[in-house]
Amino acid sequence: AKSESNPVFQAARVGAQDAARELGARRGIEIEILWRTPADEDAQKQAAFIEQLANLGVDGIAITCSDATKVTAAIDKAVAGGVAVACFDSDAPQSKRFVYHGIDDVDCGRAVMAELAKALGDAEGRIAVLAGNQTAPNLQARVRGVREELARHPKLKLADVYYHKETAQDAAAKVQEVQTANPDIVG
């Protein structure tokens, strides 16, 4: 996963462990989950973990990429060595992974912006986007979707896109910082 501290990935870990138990019992095999995740987002560590897991001889790797450009070579090397690699949540589309599972992030960004405009009654004002990790492909695509939809709401202007470490505490701190510095932001 991207980071140990993100509740989304803590839930993913529990889900993987539960699925391994259920699938293993149904198929009469043992499935072991080896969790290799940086404490905080670090694509270089993710790449190193992919190489370590491939060297251990794992059958498959699932990854949500903090920075696709930094993990693609490791993914490709693992695939060349016979390891099946799947991306979830945040893709490495130029890699040789066999599948990506996640939402359409551009559509998600459009939907978020449309809902914000609706909640604001298409009033005039400045908005801000809180976007997490600047290098994550999924978050870049969501911001792209926000910008596309924002073009349909000419009364709303984007103050800026604000990036932060993907933890609840860092997100809350960034919201407070931005709102204090920009009290005219309406959404």
Tab-separated table of C-alpha atoms in Angstrom:
chain	number	residue	atom	x	y	z
A	1	ALA	CA	0.000	0.000	0.000
A	2	LYS	CA	0.989	3.661	-0.078
A	3	SER	CA	1.387	4.015	3.691
A	4	GLU	CA	0.816	2.167	6.952
A	5	SER	CA	-0.877	5.182	8.533
A	6	ASN	CA	-3.680	5.597	5.981
A	7	PRO	CA	-6.961	4.017	7.218
A	8	VAL	CA	-7.915	3.106	3.634
A	9	PHE	CA	-4.902	0.832	3.386
A	10	GLN	CA	-5.306	-0.529	6.900
A	11	ALA	CA	-8.754	-1.690	5.767
A	12	ALA	CA	-7.241	-3.099	2.558
A	13	ARG	CA	-4.829	-5.170	4.639
A	14	VAL	CA	-7.617	-6.627	6.771
A	15	GLY	CA	-9.625	-7.336	3.612
A	16	ALA	CA	-6.675	-9.105	1.986
A	17	GLN	CA	-6.118	-11.253	5.061
A	18	ASP	CA	-9.817	-12.147	5.272
A	19	ALA	CA	-9.968	-12.981	1.566
A	20	ALA	CA	-6.820	-15.124	1.821
A	21	ARG	CA	-8.380	-17.159	4.650
A	22	GLU	CA	-11.686	-17.598	2.810
A	23	LEU	CA	-10.151	-18.403	-0.585
A	24	GLY	CA	-7.551	-20.696	0.963
A	25	ALA	CA	-10.213	-22.642	2.860
A	26	ARG	CA	-12.408	-22.913	-0.248
A	27	ARG	CA	-9.516	-24.125	-2.421
A	28	GLY	CA	-7.749	-26.202	0.229
A	29	ILE	CA	-4.526	-24.204	-0.022
A	30	GLU	CA	-2.599	-21.878	2.248
A	31	ILE	CA	-2.397	-18.265	1.116
A	32	GLU	CA	0.078	-16.100	2.971
A	33	ILE	CA	-0.140	-12.315	2.866
A	34	LEU	CA	3.246	-10.598	3.125
A	35	TRP	CA	2.517	-6.938	3.894
A	36	ARG	CA	5.296	-4.609	2.786
A	37	THR	CA	4.241	-0.992	3.117
A	38	PRO	CA	6.221	2.127	4.000
A	39	ALA	CA	5.277	3.875	7.255
A	40	ASP	CA	4.753	7.029	5.193
A	41	GLU	CA	4.413	7.331	1.434
A	42	ASP	CA	7.691	6.570	-0.288
A	43	ALA	CA	7.674	5.261	-3.850
A	44	GLN	CA	11.364	4.302	-3.670
A	45	LYS	CA	10.580	2.042	-0.713
A	46	GLN	CA	7.644	0.597	-2.621
A	47	ALA	CA	9.967	-0.259	-5.514
A	48	ALA	CA	12.441	-1.873	-3.109
A	49	PHE	CA	9.631	-3.911	-1.504
A	50	ILE	CA	8.507	-5.138	-4.949
A	51	GLU	CA	12.053	-6.325	-5.665
A	52	GLN	CA	12.334	-7.987	-2.233
A	53	LEU	CA	9.023	-9.799	-2.669
A	54	ALA	CA	9.911	-10.939	-6.176
A	55	ASN	CA	13.250	-12.251	-4.875
A	56	LEU	CA	11.367	-14.180	-2.173
A	57	GLY	CA	9.494	-15.976	-4.944
A	58	VAL	CA	5.976	-14.698	-4.255
A	59	ASP	CA	3.292	-15.632	-6.749
A	60	GLY	CA	1.655	-12.229	-6.901
A	61	ILE	CA	1.914	-8.623	-5.783
A	62	ALA	CA	-0.852	-6.041	-5.390
A	63	ILE	CA	0.215	-2.399	-5.166
A	64	THR	CA	-1.323	1.056	-5.012
A	65	CYS	CA	1.339	3.317	-6.465
A	66	SER	CA	2.530	6.469	-4.719
A	67	ASP	CA	4.439	7.463	-7.872
A	68	ALA	CA	4.053	5.286	-10.970
A	69	THR	CA	7.289	6.530	-12.516
A	70	LYS	CA	9.288	5.243	-9.559
A	71	VAL	CA	7.725	1.772	-9.332
A	72	THR	CA	7.203	0.849	-13.004
A	73	ALA	CA	10.697	-0.604	-13.511
A	74	ALA	CA	10.361	-2.759	-10.381
A	75	ILE	CA	6.914	-3.944	-11.488
A	76	ASP	CA	8.230	-4.820	-14.947
A	77	LYS	CA	11.199	-6.704	-13.482
A	78	ALA	CA	8.897	-8.689	-11.181
A	79	VAL	CA	6.584	-9.542	-14.101
A	80	ALA	CA	9.576	-10.622	-16.217
A	81	GLY	CA	10.497	-12.942	-13.341
A	82	GLY	CA	7.066	-14.594	-13.410
A	83	VAL	CA	5.293	-12.628	-10.664
A	84	ALA	CA	1.731	-11.521	-11.391
A	85	VAL	CA	1.358	-7.842	-10.462
A	86	ALA	CA	-1.956	-6.043	-10.002
A	87	CYS	CA	-2.441	-2.359	-9.251
A	88	PHE	CA	-5.351	-1.110	-7.173
A	89	ASP	CA	-6.521	2.383	-6.279
A	90	SER	CA	-3.539	4.101	-7.946
A	91	ASP	CA	-2.203	2.655	-11.182
A	92	ALA	CA	1.110	2.316	-13.006
A	93	PRO	CA	-0.460	2.304	-16.479
A	94	GLN	CA	2.835	2.129	-18.396
A	95	SER	CA	3.944	-0.957	-16.452
A	96	LYS	CA	3.445	-4.601	-17.377
A	97	ARG	CA	0.974	-5.169	-14.538
A	98	PHE	CA	-1.844	-7.464	-15.646
A	99	VAL	CA	-4.746	-5.458	-14.216
A	100	TYR	CA	-5.781	-2.227	-12.558
A	101	HIS	CA	-8.737	-2.236	-10.183
A	102	GLY	CA	-10.145	1.097	-9.132
A	103	ILE	CA	-12.526	3.868	-9.961
A	104	ASP	CA	-12.388	6.232	-12.907
A	105	ASP	CA	-10.520	8.976	-11.082
A	106	VAL	CA	-11.275	11.697	-13.630
A	107	ASP	CA	-15.013	10.959	-13.318
A	108	CYS	CA	-14.614	10.983	-9.535
A	109	GLY	CA	-13.045	14.451	-9.669
A	110	ARG	CA	-15.827	15.684	-11.939
A	111	ALA	CA	-18.463	14.299	-9.581
A	112	VAL	CA	-16.825	15.874	-6.507
A	113	MET	CA	-16.714	19.268	-8.232
A	114	ALA	CA	-20.313	18.962	-9.458
A	115	GLU	CA	-21.473	18.148	-5.923
A	116	LEU	CA	-19.519	21.075	-4.489
A	117	ALA	CA	-21.025	23.462	-7.052
A	118	LYS	CA	-24.487	22.116	-6.235
A	119	ALA	CA	-23.908	22.501	-2.475
A	120	LEU	CA	-22.775	26.091	-3.055
A	121	GLY	CA	-25.806	26.775	-5.227
A	122	ASP	CA	-23.441	27.766	-8.020
A	123	ALA	CA	-22.750	30.942	-6.051
A	124	GLU	CA	-19.782	33.122	-6.850
A	125	GLY	CA	-16.585	32.467	-4.923
A	126	ARG	CA	-13.216	30.842	-4.622
A	127	ILE	CA	-12.697	27.163	-3.911
A	128	ALA	CA	-9.697	25.052	-2.964
A	129	VAL	CA	-8.824	21.440	-3.681
A	130	LEU	CA	-7.239	19.271	-0.992
A	131	ALA	CA	-5.427	16.615	-2.995
A	132	GLY	CA	-3.080	14.460	-0.911
A	133	ASN	CA	0.092	13.170	-2.564
A	134	GLN	CA	1.049	15.262	-5.600
A	135	THR	CA	2.758	12.363	-7.402
A	136	ALA	CA	-0.040	9.786	-7.023
A	137	PRO	CA	-1.559	9.088	-10.457
A	138	ASN	CA	-5.062	8.606	-9.075
A	139	LEU	CA	-5.012	11.963	-7.296
A	140	GLN	CA	-3.593	13.752	-10.341
A	141	ALA	CA	-6.497	12.350	-12.369
A	142	ARG	CA	-9.042	13.443	-9.755
A	143	VAL	CA	-7.676	16.991	-9.837
A	144	ARG	CA	-7.905	16.882	-13.647
A	145	GLY	CA	-11.577	15.929	-13.312
A	146	VAL	CA	-12.207	18.745	-10.822
A	147	ARG	CA	-10.664	21.249	-13.232
A	148	GLU	CA	-12.732	19.928	-16.153
A	149	GLU	CA	-15.987	20.227	-14.219
A	150	LEU	CA	-14.990	23.591	-12.722
A	151	ALA	CA	-14.894	25.000	-16.274
A	152	ARG	CA	-18.681	24.459	-16.347
A	153	HIS	CA	-19.127	26.719	-13.302
A	154	PRO	CA	-17.770	30.152	-14.319
A	155	LYS	CA	-18.761	31.852	-11.049
A	156	LEU	CA	-16.408	29.591	-9.106
A	157	LYS	CA	-12.662	30.180	-9.244
A	158	LEU	CA	-9.946	27.822	-8.085
A	159	ALA	CA	-7.699	29.379	-5.444
A	160	ASP	CA	-5.237	26.500	-5.699
A	161	VAL	CA	-4.684	22.765	-5.290
A	162	TYR	CA	-3.138	21.934	-1.930
A	163	TYR	CA	-1.097	18.781	-1.438
A	164	HIS	CA	-0.205	17.082	1.830
A	165	LYS	CA	0.840	13.751	3.325
A	166	GLU	CA	-2.090	11.365	3.164
A	167	THR	CA	-2.976	11.189	6.825
A	168	ALA	CA	-6.094	12.529	8.517
A	169	GLN	CA	-3.983	14.779	10.731
A	170	ASP	CA	-2.054	16.270	7.808
A	171	ALA	CA	-5.253	16.806	5.809
A	172	ALA	CA	-6.949	18.567	8.731
A	173	ALA	CA	-3.877	20.727	9.335
A	174	LYS	CA	-3.734	21.690	5.645
A	175	VAL	CA	-7.441	22.646	5.675
A	176	GLN	CA	-6.872	24.871	8.715
A	177	GLU	CA	-3.745	26.424	7.195
A	178	VAL	CA	-5.415	27.163	3.849
A	179	GLN	CA	-8.654	28.459	5.372
A	180	THR	CA	-6.730	30.742	7.756
A	181	ALA	CA	-4.615	32.127	4.919
A	182	ASN	CA	-7.609	32.397	2.562
A	183	PRO	CA	-10.770	33.224	4.543
A	184	ASP	CA	-12.606	34.036	1.291
A	185	ILE	CA	-12.609	30.368	0.211
A	186	VAL	CA	-16.225	29.213	0.139
A	187	GLY	CA	-15.723	25.547	-0.606
